[in-house]
Amino acid sequence: MAALQCAHCHKPISVSKVTGTRGKGFSSQIQCYHCQAWLGRHGMLTLLKVIGFYTAVIAGVTGYFVEGLANIITPVIMLSLILTGVTHLMDHLLVIEAPEEDGKSTDETK
């Protein structure tokens, strides 16, 4: 079972228990069931990660079947895999919309 960590309350979130979702594609968001914060991924980083991955796959297949392109294909594969790795490390869940406060401070005790 996949588990994520909420960027707002830092509690683990089970993907199978998430009920609140909105948006589609790269702009999809989920709602933390602990703190009700809306979480999503950085759209540009996700897009770059997908582009880097598919560029590496297409370059690898092209290099395998077409002779004489090794000098061009090898750096393309290496750079696209570096792009994929770096963007994967940078792409974390972000707090898109924090939950509203009840108007009470947590330090107030009566």
XYZ file of N, CA and C in Angstrom, residues 34-76:
129
model
N -6.432 14.087 7.400
C -6.102 14.467 8.774
C -6.364 15.951 9.014
N -5.834 16.802 8.127
C -5.897 18.254 8.362
C -6.736 18.994 7.318
N -7.260 18.309 6.319
C -8.118 18.875 5.264
C -7.388 19.831 4.331
N -6.058 19.786 4.277
C -5.285 20.623 3.354
C -5.315 19.990 1.963
N -5.337 20.825 0.921
C -5.283 20.339 -0.453
C -3.825 20.274 -0.880
N -3.408 19.115 -1.381
C -2.022 18.866 -1.759
C -1.942 18.550 -3.246
N -0.878 19.012 -3.877
C -0.680 18.730 -5.291
C 0.792 18.762 -5.632
N 1.097 18.406 -6.846
C 2.485 18.406 -7.320
C 2.733 19.665 -8.150
N 3.996 20.039 -8.256
C 4.388 21.176 -9.072
C 4.220 20.763 -10.533
N 3.366 21.439 -11.268
C 3.023 21.051 -12.633
C 4.196 21.051 -13.595
N 5.055 22.061 -13.529
C 6.187 22.151 -14.453
C 7.211 21.047 -14.193
N 7.481 20.743 -12.927
C 8.430 19.675 -12.613
C 7.900 18.317 -13.072
N 6.621 18.080 -12.896
C 6.033 16.828 -13.342
C 6.094 16.715 -14.857
N 5.814 17.796 -15.552
C 5.883 17.798 -17.011
C 7.310 17.538 -17.492
N 8.298 18.178 -16.872
C 9.696 17.947 -17.243
C 10.129 16.506 -16.970
N 9.620 15.929 -15.890
C 9.951 14.539 -15.567
C 9.415 13.594 -16.641
N 8.201 13.806 -17.069
C 7.604 12.962 -18.104
C 8.314 13.151 -19.442
N 8.636 14.388 -19.778
C 9.347 14.661 -21.036
C 10.725 14.004 -21.020
N 11.453 14.110 -19.917
C 12.767 13.489 -19.809
C 12.703 11.980 -19.935
N 11.716 11.362 -19.300
C 11.583 9.909 -19.364
C 11.295 9.432 -20.782
N 10.314 10.043 -21.424
C 9.948 9.587 -22.764
C 11.006 9.940 -23.803
N 11.745 11.016 -23.598
C 12.861 11.323 -24.489
C 13.932 10.244 -24.392
N 14.222 9.779 -23.178
C 15.211 8.711 -23.000
C 14.743 7.413 -23.644
N 13.468 7.090 -23.489
C 12.938 5.854 -24.080
C 12.973 5.923 -25.603
N 12.509 7.021 -26.164
C 12.487 7.160 -27.628
C 13.907 7.174 -28.186
N 14.819 7.866 -27.515
C 16.213 7.894 -27.976
C 16.847 6.509 -27.880
N 16.536 5.759 -26.823
C 17.078 4.417 -26.685
C 16.590 3.471 -27.773
N 15.306 3.530 -28.072
C 14.744 2.686 -29.137
C 15.313 3.102 -30.486
N 15.419 4.395 -30.733
C 15.981 4.882 -31.993
C 17.443 4.465 -32.128
N 18.214 4.587 -31.079
C 19.619 4.201 -31.112
C 19.821 2.713 -31.313
N 18.870 1.925 -30.847
C 18.976 0.473 -31.016
C 18.721 0.049 -32.466
N 17.753 0.678 -33.098
C 17.355 0.250 -34.437
C 18.041 0.994 -35.574
N 18.549 2.201 -35.333
C 19.183 2.995 -36.388
C 20.692 3.038 -36.129
N 21.452 2.577 -37.098
C 22.907 2.555 -36.941
C 23.510 3.930 -37.224
N 24.642 4.212 -36.604
C 25.383 5.433 -36.870
C 24.959 6.635 -36.056
N 24.039 6.458 -35.124
C 23.584 7.586 -34.312
C 24.082 7.528 -32.874
N 25.023 6.649 -32.595
C 25.480 6.463 -31.215
C 26.092 7.736 -30.631
N 26.791 8.523 -31.450
C 27.412 9.752 -30.955
C 26.390 10.817 -30.585
N 25.224 10.749 -31.180
C 24.171 11.719 -30.880
C 23.225 11.189 -29.808
N 22.867 9.922 -29.903
C 21.857 9.333 -29.019
C 22.366 9.177 -27.586
N 23.609 8.785 -27.408
C 24.129 8.549 -26.057
C 24.044 9.793 -25.166
N 24.510 10.965 -25.624
C 24.348 12.155 -24.761
C 22.885 12.540 -24.534
N 22.040 12.315 -25.537
C 20.617 12.631 -25.368
C 20.013 11.752 -24.280
